[in-house]
Coordinates of C-alpha atoms in Angstrom, one line a residue:
Chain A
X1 CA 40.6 66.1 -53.1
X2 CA 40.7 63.3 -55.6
X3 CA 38.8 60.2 -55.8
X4 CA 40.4 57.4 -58.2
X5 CA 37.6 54.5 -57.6
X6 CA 35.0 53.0 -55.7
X7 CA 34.5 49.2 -55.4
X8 CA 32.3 47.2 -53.2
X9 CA 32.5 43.4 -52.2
X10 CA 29.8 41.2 -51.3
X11 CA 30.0 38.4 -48.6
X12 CA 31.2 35.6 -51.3
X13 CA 34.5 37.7 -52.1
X14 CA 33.1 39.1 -55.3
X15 CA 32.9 42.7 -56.6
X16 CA 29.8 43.6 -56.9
X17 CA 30.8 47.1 -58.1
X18 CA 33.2 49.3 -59.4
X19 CA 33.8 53.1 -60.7
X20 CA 36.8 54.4 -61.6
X21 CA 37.2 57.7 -62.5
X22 CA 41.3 57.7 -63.9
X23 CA 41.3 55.5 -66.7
X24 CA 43.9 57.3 -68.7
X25 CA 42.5 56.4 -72.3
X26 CA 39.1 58.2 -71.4
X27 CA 39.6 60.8 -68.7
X28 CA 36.4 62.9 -68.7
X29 CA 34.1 59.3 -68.5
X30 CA 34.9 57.0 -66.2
X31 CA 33.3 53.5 -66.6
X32 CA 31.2 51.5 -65.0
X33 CA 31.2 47.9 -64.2
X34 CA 33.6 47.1 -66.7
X35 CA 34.8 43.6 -67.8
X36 CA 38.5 45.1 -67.7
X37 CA 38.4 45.6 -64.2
X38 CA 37.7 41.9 -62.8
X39 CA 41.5 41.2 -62.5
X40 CA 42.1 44.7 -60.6
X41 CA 38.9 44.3 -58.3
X42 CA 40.9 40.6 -57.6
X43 CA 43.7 41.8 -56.7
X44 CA 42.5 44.5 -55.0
X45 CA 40.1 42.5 -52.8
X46 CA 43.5 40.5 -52.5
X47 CA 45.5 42.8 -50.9
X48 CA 42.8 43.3 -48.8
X49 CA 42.0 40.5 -47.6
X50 CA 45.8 39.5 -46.5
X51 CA 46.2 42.7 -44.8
X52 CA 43.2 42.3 -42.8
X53 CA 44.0 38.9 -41.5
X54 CA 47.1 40.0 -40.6
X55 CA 46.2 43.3 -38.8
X56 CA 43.2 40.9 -36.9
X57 CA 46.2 38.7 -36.2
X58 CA 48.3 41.2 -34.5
X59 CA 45.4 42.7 -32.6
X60 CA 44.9 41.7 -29.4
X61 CA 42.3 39.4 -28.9
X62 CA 39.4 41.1 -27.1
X63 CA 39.5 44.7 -28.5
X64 CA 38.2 44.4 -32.8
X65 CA 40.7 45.3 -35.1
X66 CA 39.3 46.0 -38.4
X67 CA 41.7 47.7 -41.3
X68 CA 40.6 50.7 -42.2
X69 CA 43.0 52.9 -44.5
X70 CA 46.2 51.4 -46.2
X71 CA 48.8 53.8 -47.6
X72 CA 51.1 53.7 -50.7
X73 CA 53.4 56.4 -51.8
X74 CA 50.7 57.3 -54.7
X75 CA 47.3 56.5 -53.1
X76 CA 45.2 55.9 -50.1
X77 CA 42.8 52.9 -49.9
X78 CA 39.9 53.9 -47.6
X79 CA 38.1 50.6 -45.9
X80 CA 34.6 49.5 -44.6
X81 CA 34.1 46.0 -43.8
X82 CA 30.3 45.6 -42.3
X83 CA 29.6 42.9 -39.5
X84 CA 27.3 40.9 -42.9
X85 CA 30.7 40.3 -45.1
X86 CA 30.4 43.7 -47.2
X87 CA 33.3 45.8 -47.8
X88 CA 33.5 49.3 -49.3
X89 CA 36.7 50.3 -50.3
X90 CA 37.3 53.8 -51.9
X91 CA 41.3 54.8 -53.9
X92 CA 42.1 58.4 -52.8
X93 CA 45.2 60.7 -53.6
X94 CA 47.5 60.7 -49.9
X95 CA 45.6 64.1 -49.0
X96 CA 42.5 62.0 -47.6
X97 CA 43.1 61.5 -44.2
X98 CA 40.3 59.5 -43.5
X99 CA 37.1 58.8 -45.5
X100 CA 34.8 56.9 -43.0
X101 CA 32.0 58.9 -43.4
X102 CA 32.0 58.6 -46.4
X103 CA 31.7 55.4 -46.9
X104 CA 29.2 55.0 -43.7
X105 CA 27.8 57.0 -46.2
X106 CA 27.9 55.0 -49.3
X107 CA 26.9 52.1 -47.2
X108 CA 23.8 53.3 -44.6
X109 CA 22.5 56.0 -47.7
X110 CA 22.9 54.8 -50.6
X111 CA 23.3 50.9 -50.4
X112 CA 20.6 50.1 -48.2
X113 CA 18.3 52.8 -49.2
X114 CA 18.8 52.1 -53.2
X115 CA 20.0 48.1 -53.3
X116 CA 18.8 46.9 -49.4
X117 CA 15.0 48.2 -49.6
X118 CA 14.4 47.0 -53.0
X119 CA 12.8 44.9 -52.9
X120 CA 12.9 43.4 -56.6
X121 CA 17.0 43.7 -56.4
X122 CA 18.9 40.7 -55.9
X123 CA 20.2 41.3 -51.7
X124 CA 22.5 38.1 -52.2
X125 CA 25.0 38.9 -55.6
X126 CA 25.9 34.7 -56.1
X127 CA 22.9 33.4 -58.3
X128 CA 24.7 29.6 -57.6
X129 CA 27.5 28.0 -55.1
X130 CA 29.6 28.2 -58.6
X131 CA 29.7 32.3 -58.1
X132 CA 30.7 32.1 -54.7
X133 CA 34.2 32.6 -53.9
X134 CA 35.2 35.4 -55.7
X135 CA 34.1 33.6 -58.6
X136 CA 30.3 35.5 -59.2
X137 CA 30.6 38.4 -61.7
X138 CA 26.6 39.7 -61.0
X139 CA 26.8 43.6 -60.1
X140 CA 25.3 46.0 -59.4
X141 CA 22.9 47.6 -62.1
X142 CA 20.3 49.5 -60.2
X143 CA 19.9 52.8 -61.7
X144 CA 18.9 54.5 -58.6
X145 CA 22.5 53.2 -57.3
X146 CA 25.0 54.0 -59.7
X147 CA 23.0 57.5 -59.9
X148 CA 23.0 58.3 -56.2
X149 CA 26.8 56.9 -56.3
X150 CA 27.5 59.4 -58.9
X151 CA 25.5 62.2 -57.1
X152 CA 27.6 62.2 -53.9
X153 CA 30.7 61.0 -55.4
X154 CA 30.9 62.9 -58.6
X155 CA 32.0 66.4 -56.9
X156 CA 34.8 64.6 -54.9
X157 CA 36.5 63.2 -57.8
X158 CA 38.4 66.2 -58.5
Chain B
X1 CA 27.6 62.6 -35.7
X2 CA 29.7 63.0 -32.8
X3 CA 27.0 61.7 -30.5
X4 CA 26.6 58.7 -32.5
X5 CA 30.1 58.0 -32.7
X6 CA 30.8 58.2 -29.2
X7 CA 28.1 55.8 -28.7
X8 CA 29.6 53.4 -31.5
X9 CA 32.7 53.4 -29.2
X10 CA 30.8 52.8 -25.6
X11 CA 28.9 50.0 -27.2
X12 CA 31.7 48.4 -28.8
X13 CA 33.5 48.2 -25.0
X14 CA 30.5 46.3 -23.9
X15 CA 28.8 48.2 -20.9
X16 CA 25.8 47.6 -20.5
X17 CA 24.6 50.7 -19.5
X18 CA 26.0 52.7 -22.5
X19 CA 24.3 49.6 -25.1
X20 CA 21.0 51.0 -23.9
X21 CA 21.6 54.5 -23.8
X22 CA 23.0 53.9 -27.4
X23 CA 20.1 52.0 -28.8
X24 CA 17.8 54.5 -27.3
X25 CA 19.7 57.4 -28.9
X26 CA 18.8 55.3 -32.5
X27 CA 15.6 54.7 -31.6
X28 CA 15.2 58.8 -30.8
X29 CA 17.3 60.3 -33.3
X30 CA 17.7 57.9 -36.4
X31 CA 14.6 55.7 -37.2
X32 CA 12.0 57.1 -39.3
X33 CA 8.7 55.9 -37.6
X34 CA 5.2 54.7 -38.8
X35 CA 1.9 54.1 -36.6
X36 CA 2.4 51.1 -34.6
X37 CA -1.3 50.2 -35.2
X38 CA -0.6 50.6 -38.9
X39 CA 1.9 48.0 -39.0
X40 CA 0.0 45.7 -36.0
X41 CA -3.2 45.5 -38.6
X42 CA -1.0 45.1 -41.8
X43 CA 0.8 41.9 -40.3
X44 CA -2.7 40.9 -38.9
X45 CA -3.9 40.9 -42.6
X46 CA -1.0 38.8 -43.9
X47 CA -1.5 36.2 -41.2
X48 CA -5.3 36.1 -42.1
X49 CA -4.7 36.1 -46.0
X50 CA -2.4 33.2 -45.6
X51 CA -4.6 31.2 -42.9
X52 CA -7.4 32.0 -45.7
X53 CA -4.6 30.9 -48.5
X54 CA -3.8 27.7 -46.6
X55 CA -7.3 26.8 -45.8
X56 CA -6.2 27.2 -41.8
X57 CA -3.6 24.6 -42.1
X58 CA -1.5 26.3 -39.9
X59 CA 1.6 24.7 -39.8
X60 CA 1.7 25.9 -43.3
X61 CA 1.0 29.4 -41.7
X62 CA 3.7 28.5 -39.4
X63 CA 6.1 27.7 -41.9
X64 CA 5.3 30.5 -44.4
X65 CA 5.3 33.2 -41.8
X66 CA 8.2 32.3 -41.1
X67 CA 10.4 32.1 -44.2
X68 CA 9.0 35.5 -45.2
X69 CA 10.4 36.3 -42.2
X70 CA 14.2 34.2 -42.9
X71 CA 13.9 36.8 -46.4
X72 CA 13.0 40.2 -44.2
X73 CA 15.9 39.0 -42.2
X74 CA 18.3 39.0 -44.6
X75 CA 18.3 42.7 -45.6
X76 CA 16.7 43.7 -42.5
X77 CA 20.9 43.1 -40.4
X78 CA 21.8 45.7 -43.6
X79 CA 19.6 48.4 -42.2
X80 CA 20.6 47.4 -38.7
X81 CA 24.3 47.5 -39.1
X82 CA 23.8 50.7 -40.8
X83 CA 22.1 52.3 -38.3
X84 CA 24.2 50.8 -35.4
X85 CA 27.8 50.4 -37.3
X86 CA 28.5 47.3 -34.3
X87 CA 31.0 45.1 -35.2
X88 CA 30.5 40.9 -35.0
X89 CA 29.3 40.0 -31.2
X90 CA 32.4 38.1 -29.8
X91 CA 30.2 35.6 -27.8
X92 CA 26.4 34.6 -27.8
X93 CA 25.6 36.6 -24.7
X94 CA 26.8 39.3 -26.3
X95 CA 25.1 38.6 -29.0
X96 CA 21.8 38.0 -27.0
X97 CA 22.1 41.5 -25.4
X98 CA 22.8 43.5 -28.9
X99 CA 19.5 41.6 -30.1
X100 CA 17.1 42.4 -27.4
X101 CA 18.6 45.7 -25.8
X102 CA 19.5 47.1 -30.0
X103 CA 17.6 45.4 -32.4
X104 CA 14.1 44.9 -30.6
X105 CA 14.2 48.2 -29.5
X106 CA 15.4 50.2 -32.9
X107 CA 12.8 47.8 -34.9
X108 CA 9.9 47.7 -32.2
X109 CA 10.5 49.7 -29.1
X110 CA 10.5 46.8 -27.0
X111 CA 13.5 45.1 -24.8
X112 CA 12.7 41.7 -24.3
X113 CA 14.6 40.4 -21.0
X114 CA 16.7 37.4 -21.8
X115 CA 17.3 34.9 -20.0
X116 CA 16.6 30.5 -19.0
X117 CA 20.7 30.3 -20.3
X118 CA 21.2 26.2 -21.1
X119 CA 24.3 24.9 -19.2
X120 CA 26.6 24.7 -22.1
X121 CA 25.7 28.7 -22.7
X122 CA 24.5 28.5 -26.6
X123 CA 20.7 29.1 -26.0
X124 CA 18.6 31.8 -24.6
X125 CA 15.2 32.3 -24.2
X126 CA 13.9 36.2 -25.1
X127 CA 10.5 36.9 -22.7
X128 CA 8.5 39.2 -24.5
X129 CA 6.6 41.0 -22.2
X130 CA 5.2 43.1 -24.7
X131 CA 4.7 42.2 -28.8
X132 CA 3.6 44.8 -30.9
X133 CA 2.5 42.4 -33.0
X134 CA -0.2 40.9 -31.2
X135 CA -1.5 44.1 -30.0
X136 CA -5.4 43.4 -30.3
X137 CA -5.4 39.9 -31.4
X138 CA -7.3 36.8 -30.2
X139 CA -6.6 33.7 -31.6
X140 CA -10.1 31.6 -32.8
X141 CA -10.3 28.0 -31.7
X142 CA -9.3 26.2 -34.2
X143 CA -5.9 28.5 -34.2
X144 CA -4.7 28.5 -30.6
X145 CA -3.8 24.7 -31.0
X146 CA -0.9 25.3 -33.8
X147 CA -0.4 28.9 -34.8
X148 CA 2.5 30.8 -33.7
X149 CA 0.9 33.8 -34.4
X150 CA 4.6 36.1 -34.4
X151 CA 6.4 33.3 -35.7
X152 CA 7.7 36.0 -38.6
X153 CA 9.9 36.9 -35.7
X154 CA 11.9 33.7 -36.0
X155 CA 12.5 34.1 -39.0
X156 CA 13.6 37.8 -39.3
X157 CA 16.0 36.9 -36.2
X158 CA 17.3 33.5 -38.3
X159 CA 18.4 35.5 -41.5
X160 CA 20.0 38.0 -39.4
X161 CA 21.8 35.8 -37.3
X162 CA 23.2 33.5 -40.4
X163 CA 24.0 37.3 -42.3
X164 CA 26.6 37.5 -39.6
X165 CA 27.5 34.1 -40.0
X166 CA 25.2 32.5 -36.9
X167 CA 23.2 29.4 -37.4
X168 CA 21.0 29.6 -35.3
X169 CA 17.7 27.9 -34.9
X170 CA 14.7 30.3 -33.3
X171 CA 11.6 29.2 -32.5
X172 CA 8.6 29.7 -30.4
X173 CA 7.8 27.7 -27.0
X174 CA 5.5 29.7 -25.4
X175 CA 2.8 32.5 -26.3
X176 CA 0.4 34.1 -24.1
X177 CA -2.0 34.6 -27.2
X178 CA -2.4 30.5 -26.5
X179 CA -3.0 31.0 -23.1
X180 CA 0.5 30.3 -21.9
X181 CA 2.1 32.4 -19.0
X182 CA 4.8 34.2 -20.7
X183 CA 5.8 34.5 -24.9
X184 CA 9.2 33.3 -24.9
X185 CA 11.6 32.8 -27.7
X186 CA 14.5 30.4 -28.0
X187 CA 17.2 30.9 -29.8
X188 CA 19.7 27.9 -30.2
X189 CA 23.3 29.0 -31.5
X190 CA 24.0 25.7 -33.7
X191 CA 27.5 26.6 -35.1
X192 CA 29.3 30.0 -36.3
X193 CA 29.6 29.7 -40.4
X194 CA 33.3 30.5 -41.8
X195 CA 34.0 33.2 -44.0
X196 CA 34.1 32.6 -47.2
X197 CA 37.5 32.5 -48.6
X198 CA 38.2 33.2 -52.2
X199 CA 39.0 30.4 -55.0
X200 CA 42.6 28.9 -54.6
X201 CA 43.4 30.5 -51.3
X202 CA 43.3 26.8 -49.4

């Protein structure tokens, strides 16, 4: 099992977090919330976002069909997209089948527990209607988060 | 799991049966409870401290309870869809039936019965038969005139709602605490709010 990274997206299309565990320059660390990764988390949310509209578009109109896993020939891209706007999308080698639970997870255990409940955390990431849009670059700093993250994460990685 | 999952799946068909059956299963299995009477007496204090804070101006009350409410709200539909893992309602009575038959009952235990539909179908009226929150509570003179006593209620259901992109307004038009027959609670759907989009995609 390998886990390549984790990212989350708030309601106003930005990333709100991201971990990636395969940087090549640094493998044992991976980083956290890095600058470098606002173009990737872009075009990630990107490819996302198309592939979505088009799988809602080609679903019929009663039944609700959300994306959940896309495939390439080098990873797997796991998807939750909550009924509030969030989406928690986790990279995987092609032996992961399917990672719901994991990211129910992610989201009901660790996001709401650590980031919902806190009350003295920001619940809305866009401090302005200039940071909306997938232009807001506010994460995620709670320690409790990124420490439960790494907790339940940190053994799948490998 | 499987249980829950299974339940996920009945409820996202939309039977009504199974929606019940599903919430109660959350309410059973998956809600970490407190004392009803603990959480009765604690709101009852916050209402007093603010009638004592407003110097019983209660449309100040009113309008206080009821944006602490619009800010529960908000992270309240994150512990909600959590817990319940339902996808967005495809039409207000759908919508109307997830609040009262889910969401009253995981967060209170009560189902309110909905019902008084307007003609154009985008308001409802939620009877409360039973409110927890105003479990031992009299209102004084000088209170039954203005106060909505559980008007934190509105405002917990309005930042929900707008969470998953409902504008709603909710409201109180009747309470039995003021001597009226029945508490009931309208909830007008004004417009459903687009997703946002991000930056040079239109």
């Amino acid at each position: 099992m390998a886990l390549y990274s984790f990212w989350i997206f708030d309601r106003h299309c930005n990333c709100i977090f991201d971990r990636e565990w395969t940087l090549k320059t640094n493998p044992s660390s991976g980083t956290t919330n890095s600058k470098l990764n606002e173009d990737t988390a872009k075009l990630l949310y990107g490819m996302v976002f198309s592939l979505r509209s088009i799988s809602q578009k080609l679903g019929s109109k009663d039944s609700f069909n959300e994306i959940k896993t896309i495939a390439t020939a080098k990873y797997r891209a796991h998807i939750l997209c909550t009924a509030s706007g969030l989406w928690f999308i986790l990279l995987s080698d092609l032996k992961q089948e399917d990672l719901s639970q994991v990211l129910r997870y992610l989201y009901s255990e660790i996001y709401v527990k650590t980031v919902v409940y806190n009350w003295l955390s920001p619940v809305d990431f866009a401090e302005s209607a200039n940071e909306k849009r997938g232009q807001g670059f506010r994460k995620i700093r709670n320690r409790q988060f990124l420490l439960a993250v790494e907790q339940f994460l940190g053994p799948m990685v490998n | 799991m499987s249980a829950s999952m299974s339940g996920v799946a009945n409820a996202s068909t939309g039977s009504k049966k199974s929606l019940k059956a599903f919430s109660d299963d959350i309410w059973k299995n998956k809600t970490a409870k407190i004392n009803a009477e603990l959480f009765t007496l604690t709101y009852g204090s916050i209402v007093s401290q603010l009638c004592t804070d407003f110097e019983r101006d209660f449309a100040k009350v009113n309008n206080q309870l009821y944006l602490m409410g619009y800010n529960i709200g908000m992270r309240l539909i994150e512990d909600f869809l959590a817990r319940t893992a339902l996808p967005r309602c495809e039409s207000l009575a759908k919508t109307s039936e997830v609040v009262s038959k889910c969401a009253f009952k995981i967060f209170l235990n009560v189902t309110p019965r909905v019902g008084n539909w307007s003609s154009s179908q985008d308001s409802f009226s939620l009877f409360l038969d039973e409110n927890p929150l105003s479990d031992f509570v009299e209102l004084p003179m000088d209170a039954a005139k203005e106060l909505w006593y559980s008007n934190i209620i509105c405002g917990v259901l309005k930042g929900a709602l707008e969470m998953v992109q409902m504008d709603c307004d909710v409201y109180f038009t009747s309470d039995v605490l003021k001597g009226d027959q029945t508490t009931e609670l309208r909830v007008k759907l004004n417009r459903i709010l687009k997703d946002e989009i991000p930056a040079g995609e239109d």
